[in-house]
CSV table of C-alpha atoms and ligand atoms in Angstrom, one decimal:
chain,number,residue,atom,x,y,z
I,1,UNK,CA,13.2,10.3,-5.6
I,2,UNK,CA,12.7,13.9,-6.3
I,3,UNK,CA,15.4,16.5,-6.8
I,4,UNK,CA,16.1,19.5,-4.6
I,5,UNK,CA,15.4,22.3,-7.1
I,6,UNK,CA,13.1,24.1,-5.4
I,7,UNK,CA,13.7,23.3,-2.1
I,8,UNK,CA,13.4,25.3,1.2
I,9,UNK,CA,12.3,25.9,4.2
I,10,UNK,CA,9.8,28.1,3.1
I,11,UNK,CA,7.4,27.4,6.1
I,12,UNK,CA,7.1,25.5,9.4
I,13,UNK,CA,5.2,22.1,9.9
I,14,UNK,CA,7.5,20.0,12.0
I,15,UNK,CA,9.7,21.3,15.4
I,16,UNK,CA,13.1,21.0,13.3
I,17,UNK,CA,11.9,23.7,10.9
I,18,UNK,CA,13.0,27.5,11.5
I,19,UNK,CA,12.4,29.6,8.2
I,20,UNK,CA,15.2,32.1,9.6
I,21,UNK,CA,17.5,29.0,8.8
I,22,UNK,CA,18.5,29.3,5.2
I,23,UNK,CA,19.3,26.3,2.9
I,24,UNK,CA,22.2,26.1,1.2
I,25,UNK,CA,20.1,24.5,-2.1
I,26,UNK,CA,23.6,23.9,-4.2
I,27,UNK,CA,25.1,21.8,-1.3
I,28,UNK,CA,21.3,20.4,-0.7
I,29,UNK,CA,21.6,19.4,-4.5
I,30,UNK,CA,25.4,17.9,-3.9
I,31,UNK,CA,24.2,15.8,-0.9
I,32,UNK,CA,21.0,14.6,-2.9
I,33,UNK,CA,22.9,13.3,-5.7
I,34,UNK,CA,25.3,11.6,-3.0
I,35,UNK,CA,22.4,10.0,-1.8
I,36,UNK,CA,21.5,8.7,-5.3
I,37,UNK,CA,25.0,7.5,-6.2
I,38,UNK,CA,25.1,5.7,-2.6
I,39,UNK,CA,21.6,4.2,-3.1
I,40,UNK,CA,22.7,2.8,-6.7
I,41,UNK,CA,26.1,2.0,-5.5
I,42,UNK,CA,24.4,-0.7,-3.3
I,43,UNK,CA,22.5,-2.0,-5.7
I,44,UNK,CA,19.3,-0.2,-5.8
I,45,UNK,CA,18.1,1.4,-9.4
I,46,UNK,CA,16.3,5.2,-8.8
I,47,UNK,CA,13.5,6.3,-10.8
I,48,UNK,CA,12.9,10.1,-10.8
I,49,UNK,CA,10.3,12.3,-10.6
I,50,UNK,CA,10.1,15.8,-11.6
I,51,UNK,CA,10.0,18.6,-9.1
I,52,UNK,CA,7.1,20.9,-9.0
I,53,UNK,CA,8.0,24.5,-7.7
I,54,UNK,CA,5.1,24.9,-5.5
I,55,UNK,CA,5.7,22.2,-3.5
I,56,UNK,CA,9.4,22.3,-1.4
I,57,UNK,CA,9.0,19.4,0.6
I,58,UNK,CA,8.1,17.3,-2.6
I,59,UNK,CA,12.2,16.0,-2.7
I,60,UNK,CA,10.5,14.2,0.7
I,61,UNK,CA,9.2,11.5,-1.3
I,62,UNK,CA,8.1,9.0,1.3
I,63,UNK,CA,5.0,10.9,1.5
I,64,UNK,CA,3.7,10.6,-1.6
I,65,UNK,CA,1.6,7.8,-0.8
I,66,UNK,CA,1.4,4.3,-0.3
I,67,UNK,CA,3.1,1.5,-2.9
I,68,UNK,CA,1.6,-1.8,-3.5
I,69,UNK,CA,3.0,-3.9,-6.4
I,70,UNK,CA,0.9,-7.0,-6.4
I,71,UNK,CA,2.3,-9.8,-8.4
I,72,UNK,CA,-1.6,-11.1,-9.0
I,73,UNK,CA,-3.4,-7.6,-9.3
I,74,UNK,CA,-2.6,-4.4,-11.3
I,75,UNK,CA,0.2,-2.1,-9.2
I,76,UNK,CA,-1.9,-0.3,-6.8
I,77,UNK,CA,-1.0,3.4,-5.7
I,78,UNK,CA,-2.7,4.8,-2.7
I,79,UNK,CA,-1.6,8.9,-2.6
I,80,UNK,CA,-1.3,10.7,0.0
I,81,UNK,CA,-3.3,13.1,1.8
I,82,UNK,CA,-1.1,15.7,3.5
I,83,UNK,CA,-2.0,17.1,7.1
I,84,UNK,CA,-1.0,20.6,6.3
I,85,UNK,CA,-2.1,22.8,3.1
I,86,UNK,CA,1.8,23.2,2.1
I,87,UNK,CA,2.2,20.1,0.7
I,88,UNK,CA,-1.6,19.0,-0.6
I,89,UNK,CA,-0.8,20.0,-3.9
I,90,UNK,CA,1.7,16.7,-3.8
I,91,UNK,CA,-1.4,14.8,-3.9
I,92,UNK,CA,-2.0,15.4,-7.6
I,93,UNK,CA,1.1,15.2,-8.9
I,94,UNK,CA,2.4,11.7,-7.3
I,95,UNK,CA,-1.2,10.5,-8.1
I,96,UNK,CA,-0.3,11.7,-11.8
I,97,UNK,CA,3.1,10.5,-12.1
I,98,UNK,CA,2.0,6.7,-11.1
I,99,UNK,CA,-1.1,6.7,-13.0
I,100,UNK,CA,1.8,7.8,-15.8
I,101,UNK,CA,3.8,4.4,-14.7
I,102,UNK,CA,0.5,2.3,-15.3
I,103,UNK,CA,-0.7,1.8,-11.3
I,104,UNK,CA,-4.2,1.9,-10.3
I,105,UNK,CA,-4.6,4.9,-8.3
I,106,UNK,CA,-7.0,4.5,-5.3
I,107,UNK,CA,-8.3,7.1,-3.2
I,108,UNK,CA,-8.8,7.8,0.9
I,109,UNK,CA,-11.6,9.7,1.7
I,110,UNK,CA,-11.0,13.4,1.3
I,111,UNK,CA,-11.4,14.2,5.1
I,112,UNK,CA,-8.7,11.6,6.4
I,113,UNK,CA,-4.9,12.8,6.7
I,114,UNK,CA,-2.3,9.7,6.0
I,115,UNK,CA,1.0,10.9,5.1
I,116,UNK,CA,2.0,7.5,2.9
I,117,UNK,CA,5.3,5.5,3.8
I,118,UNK,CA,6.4,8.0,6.1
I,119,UNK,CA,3.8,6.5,8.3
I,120,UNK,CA,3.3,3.4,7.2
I,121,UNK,CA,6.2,0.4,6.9
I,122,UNK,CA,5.3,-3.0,6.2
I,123,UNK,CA,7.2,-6.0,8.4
I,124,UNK,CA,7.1,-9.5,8.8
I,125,UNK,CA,3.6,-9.3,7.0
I,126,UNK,CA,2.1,-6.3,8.6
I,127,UNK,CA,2.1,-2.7,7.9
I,128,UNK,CA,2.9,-0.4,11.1
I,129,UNK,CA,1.3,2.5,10.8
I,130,UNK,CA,1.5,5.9,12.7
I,131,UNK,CA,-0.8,8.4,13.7
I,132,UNK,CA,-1.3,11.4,15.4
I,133,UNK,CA,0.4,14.3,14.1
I,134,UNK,CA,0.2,13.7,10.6
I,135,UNK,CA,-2.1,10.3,9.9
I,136,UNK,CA,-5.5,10.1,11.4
I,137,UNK,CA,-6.2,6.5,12.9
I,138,UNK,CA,-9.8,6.1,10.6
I,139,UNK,CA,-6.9,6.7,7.8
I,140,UNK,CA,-5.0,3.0,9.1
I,141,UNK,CA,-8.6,1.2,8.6
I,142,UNK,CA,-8.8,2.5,4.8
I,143,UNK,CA,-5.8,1.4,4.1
I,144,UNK,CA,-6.3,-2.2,5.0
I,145,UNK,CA,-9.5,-1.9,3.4
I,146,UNK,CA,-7.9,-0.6,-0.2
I,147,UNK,CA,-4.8,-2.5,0.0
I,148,UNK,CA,-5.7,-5.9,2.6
I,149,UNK,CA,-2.4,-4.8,4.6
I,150,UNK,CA,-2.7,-6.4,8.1
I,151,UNK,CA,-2.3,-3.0,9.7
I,152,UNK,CA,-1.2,-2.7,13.3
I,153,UNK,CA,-1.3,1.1,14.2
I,154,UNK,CA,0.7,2.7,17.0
I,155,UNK,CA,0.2,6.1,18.3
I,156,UNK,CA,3.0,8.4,18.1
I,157,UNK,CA,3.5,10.7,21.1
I,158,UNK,CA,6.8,12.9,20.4
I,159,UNK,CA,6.1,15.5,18.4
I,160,UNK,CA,9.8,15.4,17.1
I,161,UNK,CA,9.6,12.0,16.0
I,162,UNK,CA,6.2,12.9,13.7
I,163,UNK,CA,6.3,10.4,11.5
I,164,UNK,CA,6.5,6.5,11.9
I,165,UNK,CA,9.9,6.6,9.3
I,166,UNK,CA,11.5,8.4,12.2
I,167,UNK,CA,10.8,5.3,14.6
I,168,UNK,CA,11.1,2.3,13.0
I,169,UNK,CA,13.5,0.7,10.4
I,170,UNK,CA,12.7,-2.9,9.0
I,171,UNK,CA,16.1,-4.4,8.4
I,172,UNK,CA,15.3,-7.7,7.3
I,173,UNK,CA,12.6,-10.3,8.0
I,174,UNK,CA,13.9,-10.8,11.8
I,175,UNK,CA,15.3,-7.2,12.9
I,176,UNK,CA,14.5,-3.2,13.3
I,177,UNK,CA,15.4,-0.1,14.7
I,178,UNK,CA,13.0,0.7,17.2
I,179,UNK,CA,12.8,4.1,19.3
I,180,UNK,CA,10.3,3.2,22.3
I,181,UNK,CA,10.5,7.3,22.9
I,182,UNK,CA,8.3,7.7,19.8
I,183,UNK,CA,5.5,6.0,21.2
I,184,UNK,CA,3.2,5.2,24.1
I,185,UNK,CA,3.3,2.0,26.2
I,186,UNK,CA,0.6,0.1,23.8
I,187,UNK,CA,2.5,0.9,20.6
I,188,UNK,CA,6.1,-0.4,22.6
I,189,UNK,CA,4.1,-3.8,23.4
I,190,UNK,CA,3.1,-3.9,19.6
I,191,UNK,CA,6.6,-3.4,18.2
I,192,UNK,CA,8.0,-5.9,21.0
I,193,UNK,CA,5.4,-9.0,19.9
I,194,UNK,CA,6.4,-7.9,16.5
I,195,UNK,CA,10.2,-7.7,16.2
I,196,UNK,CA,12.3,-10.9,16.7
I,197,UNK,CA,15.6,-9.5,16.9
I,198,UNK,CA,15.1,-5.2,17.8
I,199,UNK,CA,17.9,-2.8,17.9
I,200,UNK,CA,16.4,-0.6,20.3
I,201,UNK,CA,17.7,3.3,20.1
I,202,UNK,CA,18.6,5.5,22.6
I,203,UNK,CA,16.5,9.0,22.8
I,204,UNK,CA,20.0,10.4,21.5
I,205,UNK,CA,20.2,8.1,18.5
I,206,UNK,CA,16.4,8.4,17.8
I,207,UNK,CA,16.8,12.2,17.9
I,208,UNK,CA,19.6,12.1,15.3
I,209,UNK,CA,17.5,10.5,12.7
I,210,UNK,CA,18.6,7.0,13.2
I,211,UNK,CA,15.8,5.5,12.0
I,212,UNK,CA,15.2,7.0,9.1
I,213,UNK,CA,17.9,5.4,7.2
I,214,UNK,CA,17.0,3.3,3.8
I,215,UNK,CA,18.2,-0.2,3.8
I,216,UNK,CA,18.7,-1.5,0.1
I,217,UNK,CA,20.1,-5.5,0.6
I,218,UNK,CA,22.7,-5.3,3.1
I,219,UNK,CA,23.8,-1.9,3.3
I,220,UNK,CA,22.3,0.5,5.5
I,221,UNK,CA,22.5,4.3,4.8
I,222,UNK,CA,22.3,6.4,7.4
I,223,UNK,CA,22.1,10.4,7.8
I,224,UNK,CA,24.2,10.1,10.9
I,225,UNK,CA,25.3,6.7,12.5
I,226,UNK,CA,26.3,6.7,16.2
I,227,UNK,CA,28.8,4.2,16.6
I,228,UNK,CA,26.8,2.1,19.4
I,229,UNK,CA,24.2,1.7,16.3
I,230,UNK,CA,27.1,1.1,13.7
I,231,UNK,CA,28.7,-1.4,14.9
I,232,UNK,CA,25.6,-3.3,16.1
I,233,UNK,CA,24.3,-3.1,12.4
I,234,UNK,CA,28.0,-4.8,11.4
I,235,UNK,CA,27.9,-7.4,13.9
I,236,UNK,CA,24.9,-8.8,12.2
I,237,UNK,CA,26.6,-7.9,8.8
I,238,UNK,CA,25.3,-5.1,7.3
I,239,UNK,CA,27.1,-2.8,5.9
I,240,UNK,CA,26.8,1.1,7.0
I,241,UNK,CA,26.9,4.3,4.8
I,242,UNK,CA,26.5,7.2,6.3
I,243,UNK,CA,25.4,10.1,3.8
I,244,UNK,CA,25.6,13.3,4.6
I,245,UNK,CA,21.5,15.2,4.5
I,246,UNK,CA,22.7,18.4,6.2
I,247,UNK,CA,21.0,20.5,4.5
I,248,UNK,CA,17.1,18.2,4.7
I,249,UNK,CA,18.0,18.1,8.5
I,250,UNK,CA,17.2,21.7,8.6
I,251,UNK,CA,13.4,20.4,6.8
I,252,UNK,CA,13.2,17.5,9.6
I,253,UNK,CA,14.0,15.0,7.3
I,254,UNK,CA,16.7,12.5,7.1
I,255,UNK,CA,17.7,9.7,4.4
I,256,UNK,CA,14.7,7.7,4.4
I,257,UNK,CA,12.4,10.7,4.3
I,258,UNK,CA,14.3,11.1,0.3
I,259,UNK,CA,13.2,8.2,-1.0
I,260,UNK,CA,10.0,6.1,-1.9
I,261,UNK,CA,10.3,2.3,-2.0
I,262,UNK,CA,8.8,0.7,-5.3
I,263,UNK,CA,9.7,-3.2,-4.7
I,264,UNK,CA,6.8,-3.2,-1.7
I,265,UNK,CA,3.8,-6.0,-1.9
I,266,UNK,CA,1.2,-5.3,0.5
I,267,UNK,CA,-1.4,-8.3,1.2
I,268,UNK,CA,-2.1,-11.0,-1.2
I,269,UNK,CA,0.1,-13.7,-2.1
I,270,UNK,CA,4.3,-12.0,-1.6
I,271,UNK,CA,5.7,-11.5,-5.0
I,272,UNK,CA,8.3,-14.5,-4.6
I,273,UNK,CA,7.5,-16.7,-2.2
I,274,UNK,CA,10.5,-18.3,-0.3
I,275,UNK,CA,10.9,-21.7,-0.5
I,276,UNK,CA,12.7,-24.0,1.8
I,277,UNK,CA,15.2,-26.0,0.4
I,278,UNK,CA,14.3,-29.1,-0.4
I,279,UNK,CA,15.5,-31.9,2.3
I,280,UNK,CA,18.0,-34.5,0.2
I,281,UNK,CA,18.1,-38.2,1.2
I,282,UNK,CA,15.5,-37.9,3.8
I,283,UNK,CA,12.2,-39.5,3.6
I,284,UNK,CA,9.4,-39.4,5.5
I,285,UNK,CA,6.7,-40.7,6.8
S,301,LIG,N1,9.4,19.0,5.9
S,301,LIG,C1,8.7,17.8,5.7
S,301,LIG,C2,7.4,17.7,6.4
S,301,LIG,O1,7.4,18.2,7.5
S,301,LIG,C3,9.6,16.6,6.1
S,301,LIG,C4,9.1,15.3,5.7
S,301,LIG,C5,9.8,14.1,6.3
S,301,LIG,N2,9.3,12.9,5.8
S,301,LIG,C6,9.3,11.7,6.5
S,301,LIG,N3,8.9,10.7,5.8
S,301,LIG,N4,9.6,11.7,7.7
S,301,LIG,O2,6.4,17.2,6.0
C-alpha cells in the first residue's frame, strides 16, 4: 500500500473523476490508515511503499503491476504500463521498489497498456484479465508468456466499471462477486464456466464498488456493503467490514483499488499444495 500524501484529483482518467471536486487529503489520510488497521486486524501484514509526489494515483496500488511469488523460481514482478501519461511515471518506481525487495523484474513491450492486478485476478488456476479501456488484449498474451498464467481475457464494456478489480472478487477457491454489467455476453459465458458458486451483483451494487473489496482469510472489506451482498457473504461465513474510502471514491477507486496482493503464485507448481487427508482404515484395491 501507498500512503495518501500527495493525493488528488489532479486530473481526469476515469467517469468518477471531476477536478472541481476537492479532496479532503487529511480525512483521505484518516480513512487510509483505517483501511490498514482493518487489513491487519484480519490478519493480513502491510508492507509500504513511499509516495512519490508526481504521481496522485500512486496510493492506487493494484496497478503497479503484476505479482508472482513462485515457490520454485525467483519472485517475479511484471510492472505496469499505464494507459494514460499521468500515472507512467509509476512504472519506474514500483519496478524500483521490487527490484529493492529482491524480485525479478520483467518487462511488457513498451507499446502494450496493462494496468497490473487491477485487470488481472487469478482464480481457480487462471488469471482473468480485462481489457479495453485500460489493458490492451496483445497485453493478456505477454503475460502468460512471462508469467505461464492460464489467462482467460474478458472484454470490458462499461466504461464505469474500467477495470477488471471493479467486476470480479475471488472469495475463495469456489466463489466470486461477479457484475455481468461489466462485460459482454462472451466474457459472462467465461465467468459462468468458471465460477462454481457466483454472487452475482446487481448494476446498483456493481456501481457502488462492490467488487472491489480485499478479501484477507475470511473477512471481506468492503467500501460500501449493500445488505443483499452482506448478508449473502455471512451466510457462507465471511465476515464483512465495511471501511469507509470516501474520499478515493471521488478518484474512482474503492478498497481493493488501495492495495497490492503479495501472497499471489501465478503458474508453476502452487506454493503449498493441498493435500487431502489421508483416508484411515480404508484400503484399497
Ligand atoms: N484514479 C485511478 C485511475 O483512474 C483509480 C485507479 C483504480 N484502480 C483500480 N485498480 N481499479 O487510474
Amino acid at each position: 500500500m501507498c500512503p495518501p500524501v500527495h493525493f488528488g484529483v489532479l486530473y481526469e482518467i476515469n467517469p468518477w473523476m471531476h477536478k472541481e471536486v476537492v479532496v479532503d487529503r487529511d480525512r483521505a489520510h484518516e480513512q487510509w490508515k483505517g483501511l490498514v488497521a482493518t487489513l491487519r486486524g484480519a490478519g493480513a501484514e502491510v508492507v509500504v511503499a513511499e509516495p512519490d509526489p508526481a504521481v496522485p494515483d500512486m496510493v492506487f496500488t493494484a496497478n503497479a503491476g503484476i505479482v508472482n511469488c513462485r515457490a520454485d523460481a525467483p519472485h517475479q514482478f511484471v510492472p505496469a504500463h499505464f494507459r494514460f501519461p499521468e500515472r507512467q511515471p509509476e512504472t519506474e518506481i514500483f519496478a524500483r521498489w521490487f527490484a529493492g525487495q529482491g524480485f525479478t523484474v520483467d518487462r511488457l513491450p513498451v507499446a502494450l497498456a496493462h494496468e497490473g492486478a487491477g485487470d488481472a485476478l487469478p482464480f481457480r488456476g487462471s488469471l482473468l484479465s480485462g481489457y479495453r479501456f485500460r489493458s490492451d488484449l496483445p497485453a493478456t498474451a505477454e503475460l502468460a508468456r512471462l508469467t505461464g498464467a492460464a489467462v482467460r481475457a474478458v472484454e470490458l464494456v462499461d466504461e464505469r466499471l474500467y477495470h477488471i478489480d471493479l467486476t470480479f472478487c475471488p472469495l475463495d477457491d469456489r466463489r466470486a462477486m461477479a457484475a455481468p454489467m461489466g462485460w459482454d455476453r462472451y466474457g459472462r459465458t467465461v465467468v459462468e464456466a468458471l465460477v462454481p458458486e457466483p454472487l452475482w451483483l446487481t448494476d446498483d451494487e456493481a456501481l457502488a464498488f462492490s467488487a472491489n473489496s480485499v478479501v484477507v482469510g475470511s473477512t471481506v472489506v468492503m467500501a460500501t456493503t449493500p445488505p443483499r451482498v452482506g448478508r449473502q457473504l455471512e451466510a457462507w461465513g465471511f465476515d464483512v467490514v465495511t471501511c469507509d474510502v470516501s474520499e478515493f471514491l471521488k478518484a474512482g477507486g474503492g478498497c481493493r483499488c488501495l492495495t497490492l496482493a503479495l501472497d499471489v503464485s501465478l503458474g508453476g507448481p502452487p506454493r503449498s499444495p493441498a493435500r487431502p487427508p489421508e483416508p484411515s482404515g480404508v484400503t484399497t484395491g
